[in-house]
XYZ file of C-alpha atoms in Angstrom:
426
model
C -23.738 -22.121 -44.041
C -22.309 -21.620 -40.868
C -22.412 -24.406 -38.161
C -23.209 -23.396 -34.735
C -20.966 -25.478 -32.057
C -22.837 -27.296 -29.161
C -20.981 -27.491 -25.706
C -21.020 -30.352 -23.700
C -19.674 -29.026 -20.026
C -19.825 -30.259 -17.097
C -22.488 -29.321 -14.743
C -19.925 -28.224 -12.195
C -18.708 -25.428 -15.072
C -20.319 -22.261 -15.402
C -20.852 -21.267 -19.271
C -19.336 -18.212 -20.773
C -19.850 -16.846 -24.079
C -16.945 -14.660 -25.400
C -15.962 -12.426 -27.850
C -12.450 -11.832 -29.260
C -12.006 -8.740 -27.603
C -13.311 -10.104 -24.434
C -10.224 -12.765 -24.707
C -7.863 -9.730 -25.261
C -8.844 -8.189 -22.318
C -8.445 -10.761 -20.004
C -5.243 -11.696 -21.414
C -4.078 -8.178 -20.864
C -5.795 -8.341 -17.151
C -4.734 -11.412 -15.743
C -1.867 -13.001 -17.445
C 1.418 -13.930 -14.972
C 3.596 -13.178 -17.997
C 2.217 -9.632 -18.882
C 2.721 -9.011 -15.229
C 6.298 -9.915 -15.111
C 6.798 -7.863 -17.892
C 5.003 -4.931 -16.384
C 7.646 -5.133 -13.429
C 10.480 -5.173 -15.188
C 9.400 -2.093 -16.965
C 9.040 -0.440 -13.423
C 12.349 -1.679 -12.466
C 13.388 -0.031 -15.744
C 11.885 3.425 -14.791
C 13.559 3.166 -11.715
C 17.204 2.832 -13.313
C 16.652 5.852 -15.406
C 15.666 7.842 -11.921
C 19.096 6.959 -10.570
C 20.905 7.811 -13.516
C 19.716 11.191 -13.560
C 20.865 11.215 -9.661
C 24.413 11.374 -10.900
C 23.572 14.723 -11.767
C 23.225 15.644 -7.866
C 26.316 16.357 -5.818
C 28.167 13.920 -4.128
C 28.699 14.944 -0.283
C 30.415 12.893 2.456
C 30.284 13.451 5.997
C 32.848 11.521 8.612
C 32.511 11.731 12.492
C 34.979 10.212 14.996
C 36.363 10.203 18.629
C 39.120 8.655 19.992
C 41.325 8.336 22.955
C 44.933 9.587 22.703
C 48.236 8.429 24.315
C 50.872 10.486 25.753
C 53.353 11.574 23.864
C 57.081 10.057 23.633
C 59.674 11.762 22.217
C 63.660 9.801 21.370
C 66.665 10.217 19.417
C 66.646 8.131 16.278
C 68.891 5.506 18.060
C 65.835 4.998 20.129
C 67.512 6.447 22.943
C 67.098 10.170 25.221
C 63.217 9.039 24.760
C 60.829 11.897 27.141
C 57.266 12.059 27.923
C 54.984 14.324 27.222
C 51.618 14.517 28.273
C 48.917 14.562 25.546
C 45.273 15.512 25.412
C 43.604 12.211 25.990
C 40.463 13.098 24.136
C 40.201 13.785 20.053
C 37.608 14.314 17.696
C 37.363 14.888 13.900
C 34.831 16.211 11.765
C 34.736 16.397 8.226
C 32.088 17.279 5.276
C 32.891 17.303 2.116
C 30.980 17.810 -1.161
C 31.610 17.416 -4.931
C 29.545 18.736 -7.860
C 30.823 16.913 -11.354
C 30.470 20.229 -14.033
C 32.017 17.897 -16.825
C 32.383 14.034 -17.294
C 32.828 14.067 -20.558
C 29.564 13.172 -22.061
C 29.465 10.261 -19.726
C 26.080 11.233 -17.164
C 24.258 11.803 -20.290
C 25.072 9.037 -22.261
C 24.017 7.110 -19.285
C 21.095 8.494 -18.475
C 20.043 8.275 -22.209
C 21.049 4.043 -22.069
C 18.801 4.576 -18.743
C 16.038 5.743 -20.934
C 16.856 3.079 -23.818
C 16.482 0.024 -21.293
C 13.106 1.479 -20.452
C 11.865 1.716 -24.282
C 13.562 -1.949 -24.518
C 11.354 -3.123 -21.801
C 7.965 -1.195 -22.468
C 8.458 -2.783 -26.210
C 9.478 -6.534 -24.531
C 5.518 -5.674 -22.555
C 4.145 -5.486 -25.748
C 5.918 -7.957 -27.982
C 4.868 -10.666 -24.918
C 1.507 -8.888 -24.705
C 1.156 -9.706 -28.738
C 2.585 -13.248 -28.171
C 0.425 -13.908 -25.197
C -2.535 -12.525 -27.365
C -2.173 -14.986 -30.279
C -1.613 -18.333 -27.904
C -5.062 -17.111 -26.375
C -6.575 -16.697 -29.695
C -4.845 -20.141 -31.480
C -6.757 -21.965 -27.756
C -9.502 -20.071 -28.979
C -10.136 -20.737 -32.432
C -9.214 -24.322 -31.518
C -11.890 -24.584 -29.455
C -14.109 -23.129 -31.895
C -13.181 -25.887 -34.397
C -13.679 -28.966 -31.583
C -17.250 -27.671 -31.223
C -18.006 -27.625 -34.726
C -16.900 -30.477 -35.515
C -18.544 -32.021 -32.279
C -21.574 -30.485 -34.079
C -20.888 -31.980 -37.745
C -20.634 -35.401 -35.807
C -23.691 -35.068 -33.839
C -25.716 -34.531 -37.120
C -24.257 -37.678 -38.880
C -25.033 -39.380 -35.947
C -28.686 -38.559 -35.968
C -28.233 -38.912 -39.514
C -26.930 -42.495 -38.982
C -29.672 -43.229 -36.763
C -32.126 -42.384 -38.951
C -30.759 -44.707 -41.820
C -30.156 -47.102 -39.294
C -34.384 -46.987 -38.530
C -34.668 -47.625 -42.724
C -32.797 -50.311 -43.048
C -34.184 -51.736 -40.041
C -38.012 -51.367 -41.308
C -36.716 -52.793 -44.778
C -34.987 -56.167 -42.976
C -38.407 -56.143 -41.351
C -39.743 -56.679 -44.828
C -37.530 -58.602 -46.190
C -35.469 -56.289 -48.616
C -32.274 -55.750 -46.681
C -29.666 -58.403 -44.557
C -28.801 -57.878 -41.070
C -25.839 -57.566 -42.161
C -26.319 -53.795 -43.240
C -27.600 -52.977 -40.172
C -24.238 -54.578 -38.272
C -22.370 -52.244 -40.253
C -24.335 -49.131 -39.917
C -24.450 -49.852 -36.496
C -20.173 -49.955 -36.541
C -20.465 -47.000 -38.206
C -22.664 -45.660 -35.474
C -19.670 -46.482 -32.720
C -17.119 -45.342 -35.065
C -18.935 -41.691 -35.063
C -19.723 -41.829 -30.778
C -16.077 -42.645 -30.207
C -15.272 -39.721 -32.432
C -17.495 -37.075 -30.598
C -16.168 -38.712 -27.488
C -12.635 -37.964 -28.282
C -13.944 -34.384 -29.455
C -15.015 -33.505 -25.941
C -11.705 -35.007 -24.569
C -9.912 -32.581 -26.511
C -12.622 -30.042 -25.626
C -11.997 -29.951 -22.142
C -8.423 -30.397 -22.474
C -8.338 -27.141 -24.491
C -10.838 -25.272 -22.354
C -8.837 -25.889 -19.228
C -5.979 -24.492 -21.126
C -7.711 -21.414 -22.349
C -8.952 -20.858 -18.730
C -5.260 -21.246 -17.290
C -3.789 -18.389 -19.951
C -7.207 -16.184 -18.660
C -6.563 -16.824 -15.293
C -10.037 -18.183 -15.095
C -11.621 -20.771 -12.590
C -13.270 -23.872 -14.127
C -15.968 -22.501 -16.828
C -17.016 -23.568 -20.378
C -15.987 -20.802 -23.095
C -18.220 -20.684 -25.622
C -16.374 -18.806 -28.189
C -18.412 -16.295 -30.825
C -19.517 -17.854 -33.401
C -20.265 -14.527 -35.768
C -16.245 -13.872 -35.509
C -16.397 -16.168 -39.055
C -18.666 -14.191 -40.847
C -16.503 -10.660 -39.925
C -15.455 -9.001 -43.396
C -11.608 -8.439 -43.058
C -9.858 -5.386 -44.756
C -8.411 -6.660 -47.994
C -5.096 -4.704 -47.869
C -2.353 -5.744 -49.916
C 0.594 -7.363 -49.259
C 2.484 -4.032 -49.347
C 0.652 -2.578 -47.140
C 1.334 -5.435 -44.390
C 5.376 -5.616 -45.139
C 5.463 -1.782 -44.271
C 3.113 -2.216 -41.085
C 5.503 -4.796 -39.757
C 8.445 -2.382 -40.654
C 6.255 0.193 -38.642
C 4.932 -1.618 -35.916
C 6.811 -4.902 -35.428
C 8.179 -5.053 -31.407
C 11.231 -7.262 -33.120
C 12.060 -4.643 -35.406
C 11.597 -1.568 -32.951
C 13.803 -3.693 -30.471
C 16.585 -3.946 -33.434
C 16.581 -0.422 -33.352
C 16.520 -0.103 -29.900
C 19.456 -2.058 -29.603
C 21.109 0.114 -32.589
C 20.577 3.260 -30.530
C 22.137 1.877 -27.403
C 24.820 1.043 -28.907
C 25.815 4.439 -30.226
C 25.729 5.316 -26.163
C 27.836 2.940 -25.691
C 30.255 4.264 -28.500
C 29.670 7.825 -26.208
C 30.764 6.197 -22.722
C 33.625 4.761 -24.145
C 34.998 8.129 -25.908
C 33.844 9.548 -22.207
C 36.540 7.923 -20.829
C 38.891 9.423 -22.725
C 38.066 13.207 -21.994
C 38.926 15.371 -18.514
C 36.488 15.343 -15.895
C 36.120 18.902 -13.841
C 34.429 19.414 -10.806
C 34.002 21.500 -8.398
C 34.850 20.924 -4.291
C 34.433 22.554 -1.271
C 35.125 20.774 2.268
C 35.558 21.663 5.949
C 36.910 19.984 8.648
C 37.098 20.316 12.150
C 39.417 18.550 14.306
C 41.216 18.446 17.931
C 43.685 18.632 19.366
C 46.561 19.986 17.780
C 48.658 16.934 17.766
C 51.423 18.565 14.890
C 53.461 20.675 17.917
C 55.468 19.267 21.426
C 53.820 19.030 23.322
C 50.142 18.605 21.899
C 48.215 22.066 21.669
C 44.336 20.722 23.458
C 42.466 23.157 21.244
C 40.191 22.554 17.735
C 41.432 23.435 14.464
C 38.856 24.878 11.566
C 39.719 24.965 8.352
C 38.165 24.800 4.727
C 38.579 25.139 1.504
C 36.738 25.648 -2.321
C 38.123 24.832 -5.634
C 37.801 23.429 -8.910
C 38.917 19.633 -9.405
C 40.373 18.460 -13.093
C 40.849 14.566 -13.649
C 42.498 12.936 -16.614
C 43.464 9.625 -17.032
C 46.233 9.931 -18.871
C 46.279 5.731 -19.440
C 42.852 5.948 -21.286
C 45.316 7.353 -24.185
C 46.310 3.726 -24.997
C 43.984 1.780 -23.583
C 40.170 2.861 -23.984
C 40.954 3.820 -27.706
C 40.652 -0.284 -27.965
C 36.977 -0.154 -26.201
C 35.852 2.791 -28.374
C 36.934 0.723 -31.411
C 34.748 -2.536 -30.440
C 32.167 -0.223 -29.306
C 32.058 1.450 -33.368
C 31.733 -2.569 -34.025
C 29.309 -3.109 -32.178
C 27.480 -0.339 -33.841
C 28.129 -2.017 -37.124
C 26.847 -5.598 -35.754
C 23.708 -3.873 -34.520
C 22.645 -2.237 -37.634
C 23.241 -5.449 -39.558
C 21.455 -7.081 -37.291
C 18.195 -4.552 -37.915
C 18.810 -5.387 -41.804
C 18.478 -9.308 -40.590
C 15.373 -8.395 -38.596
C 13.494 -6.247 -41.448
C 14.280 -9.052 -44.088
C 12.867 -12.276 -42.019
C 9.464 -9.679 -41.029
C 9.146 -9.313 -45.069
C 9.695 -13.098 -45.416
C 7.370 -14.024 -42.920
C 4.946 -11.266 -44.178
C 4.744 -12.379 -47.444
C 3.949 -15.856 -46.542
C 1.643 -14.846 -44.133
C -0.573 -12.687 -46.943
C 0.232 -15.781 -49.214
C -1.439 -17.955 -47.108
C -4.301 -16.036 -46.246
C -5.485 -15.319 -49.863
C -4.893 -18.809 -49.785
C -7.588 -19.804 -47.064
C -10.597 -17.858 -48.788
C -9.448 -20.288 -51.627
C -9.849 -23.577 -49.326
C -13.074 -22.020 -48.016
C -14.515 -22.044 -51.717
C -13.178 -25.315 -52.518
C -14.736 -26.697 -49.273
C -17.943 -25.333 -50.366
C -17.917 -27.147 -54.003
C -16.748 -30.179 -51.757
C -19.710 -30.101 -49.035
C -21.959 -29.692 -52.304
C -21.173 -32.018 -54.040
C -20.721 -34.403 -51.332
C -23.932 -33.900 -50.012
C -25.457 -34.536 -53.074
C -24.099 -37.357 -54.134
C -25.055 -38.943 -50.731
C -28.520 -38.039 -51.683
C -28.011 -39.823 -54.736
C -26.453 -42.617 -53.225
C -29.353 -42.941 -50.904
C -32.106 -42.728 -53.180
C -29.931 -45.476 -54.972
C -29.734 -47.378 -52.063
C -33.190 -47.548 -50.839
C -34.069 -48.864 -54.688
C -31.815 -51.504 -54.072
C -29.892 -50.179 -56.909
C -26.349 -49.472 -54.511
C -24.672 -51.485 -51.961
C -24.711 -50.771 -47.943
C -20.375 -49.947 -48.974
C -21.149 -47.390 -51.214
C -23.763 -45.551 -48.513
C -20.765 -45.749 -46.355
C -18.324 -43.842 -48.722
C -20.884 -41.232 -49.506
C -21.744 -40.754 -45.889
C -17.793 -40.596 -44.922
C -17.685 -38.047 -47.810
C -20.232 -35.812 -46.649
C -18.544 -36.213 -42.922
C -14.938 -35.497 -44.025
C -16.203 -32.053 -46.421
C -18.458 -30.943 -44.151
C -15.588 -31.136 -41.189
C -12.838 -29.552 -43.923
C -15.201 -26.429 -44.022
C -15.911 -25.419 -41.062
C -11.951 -25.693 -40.634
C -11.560 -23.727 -43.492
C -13.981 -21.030 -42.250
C -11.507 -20.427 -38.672
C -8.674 -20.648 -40.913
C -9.717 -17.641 -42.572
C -9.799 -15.486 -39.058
C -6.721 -17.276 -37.590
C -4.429 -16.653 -40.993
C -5.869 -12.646 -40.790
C -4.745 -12.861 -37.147
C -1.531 -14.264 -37.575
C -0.754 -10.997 -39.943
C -1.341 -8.682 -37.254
C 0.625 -10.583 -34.828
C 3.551 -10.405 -37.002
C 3.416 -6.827 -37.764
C 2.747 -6.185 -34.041
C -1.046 -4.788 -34.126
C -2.706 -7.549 -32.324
């Protein structure tokens, strides 16, 4: 039977009932960390933009004036030297422009790593997107469980009272010692300081929960149907190839695999010719090549085909392109790594959540059993046929298996939740 949780929140906080998906959403909505990540994959967008500008042609324009000096003309003993009188004002224009027809694979290559550091940061977005999802949901479920238990306590301690009441009405007559009442009445304190460190925790953990929201001060009052939801029963097969599919580590691993091959092409890049094509035109005065100086602008321009080869990339970038076929190597390895720790953690994952529907039976028997023998117990008690110690086992054995379910019952949700955050589909 499922135990609904009572809040105890401070006036000054506004309650809020809230559904898993509701969390999701504002973890998605308001989270700093999701928004740093949604940058960086703008700033990533951006890079590929400029790498497809190397594409575009390069063109340079230069612009000057100047003031020129007469003219001396001597021997080359520095001797006979004669004047000459120069035009005293120059100027010099120039454009130029280049269009690259062939770099040897190297434009593509980068724009393609361009495009690769964009994939690498839209799959960082969601890997923190699926971290940031399951902190929210652990504060969550944690939560859950502090108000359940606060619940659990706040029945044995009407519970308490109640016996309390008995035994008082029976010292009345005669049949019980103060005594029992002193130590039902320790018990008593024992279960107040309990639910008071309960709603500690409670508010500690709501605050959290409210900070990773990006909340103001209000009391979450998590669903309580989300433990009676009927989860898929898909086998453990079926997770291990999910993770392969959908895992951010794993699709990062290849990520990194692919941009390493582009590396491999921009280091064989720089081993090819690079051809392209120029045209320029310049205008400049005066004519400062005849004696004396001709005061007149000269035109002149030109269009032709450029070829580059750097001739000591023969025994020098062969070296680069074989750490960059390494690196290759490391990467793939590393993807091997990656797929073999998401099975591990896969399989112990599934493990442990067929596991919790087996604590959740268990628990059941326990709260059962417990409950009846405290009935027993009782009934003994009242007869005078048990002592005041062993009403205080049963009733700490009813306490400690009725708390152990209702943990088992979030364990359930949290161990199916921990699945999909490791294969990625929170």
């Amino acid at each position: 039977m499922l135990v609904v949780p009572a809040v105890i929140a401070a006036k000054a906080q506004s309650e809020r009932r809230m559904t898993v998906d509701e969390l999701f959403q504002l973890v998605e909505s308001n989270s700093k960390t999701l928004r740093e990540q949604k940058i960086s994959v703008e700033f990533a967008q951006k890079g590929i933009e400029a790498a497809r500008a190397q594409r575009l042609p390069d063109v340079s324009a230069s612009l000057s004036a100047s003031y020129n000096g007469n003219v001396v003309v001597m021997d080359r003993d520095f001797t006979d030297a004669q004047g000459f009188s120069s035009p005293h004002f120059g100027n010099s224009f120039a454009l130029e422009a280049q269009q690259v027809v062939y770099a040897g694979g190297a434009i593509d290559a980068g724009i393609r790593m361009a495009e690769l550091q964009r994939d690498m940061a839209v799959t960082g977005q969601r890997s923190a997107s699926n971290a940031q999802r399951f902190v929210a949901l652990g504060q969550y479920l944690d939560l859950f469980k502090i108000q359940n238990r606060m619940q659990v306590y706040e029945q044995n301690i009407a519970l308490t009272h109640r016996l309390i009441e008995d035994i008082q009405a029976k010292q009345q007559q005669g049949m019980a010692l103060r005594n029992d009442v002193t130590r039902y009445e320790l018990q008593m304190e024992t279960l107040r300081l309990g639910l008071r460190r309960l709603q500690d925790q409670q508010a500690i953990l709501n605050h959290q929960l409210c900070n990773t929201l990006g909340l103001e001060d209000a009391s979450i009052l998590p669903d309580t149907t989300i433990v009676n939801t009927v989860f898929s029963d898909d086998d453990q097969h079926y997770w291990q190839q999910t993770a392969l599919a959908s895992s951010p580590q794993m699709e990062q691993s290849q990520l990194s695999t692919q941009m390493a091959e582009q590396q491999l092409k921009l280091a064989k890049s720089e081993m090819l010719p690079k051809l392209a094509v120029v045209a320029a035109d310049n205008l400049s005065g005066p004519f400062t090549y005849d004696i004396p100086p001709i005061d007149k602008n000269i035109n002149y321009w030109y269009v032709g085909v450029g070829l580059r080869y750097n001739l000591s990339s023969l025994f020098k970038q062969n070296k680069k392109v074989r750490q960059a076929e390494t690196g290759i190597q490391r990467s793939q390895q590393q993807q091997k790594v990656v797929a073999e720790n998401l099975d591990n953690q896969m399989q112990q994952a599934w493990t442990l959540w067929q596991q919790t529907y087996a604590d959740l039976d268990t628990q059941r028997k326990s709260v059962q059993l417990a409950r009846q023998n405290y009935q027993v117990v009782n009934e003994r008690y009242l007869n005078q046929l048990a002592l005041i110690t062993d009403m205080l086992d049963a009733s700490n054995i009813r306490l400690n298996a009725e708390l152990q379910e209702v943990d088992a019952r979030i364990n359930i949700v949290y161990a199916y939740y921990k699945m999909k955050f490791i294969s990625g589909t929170l």
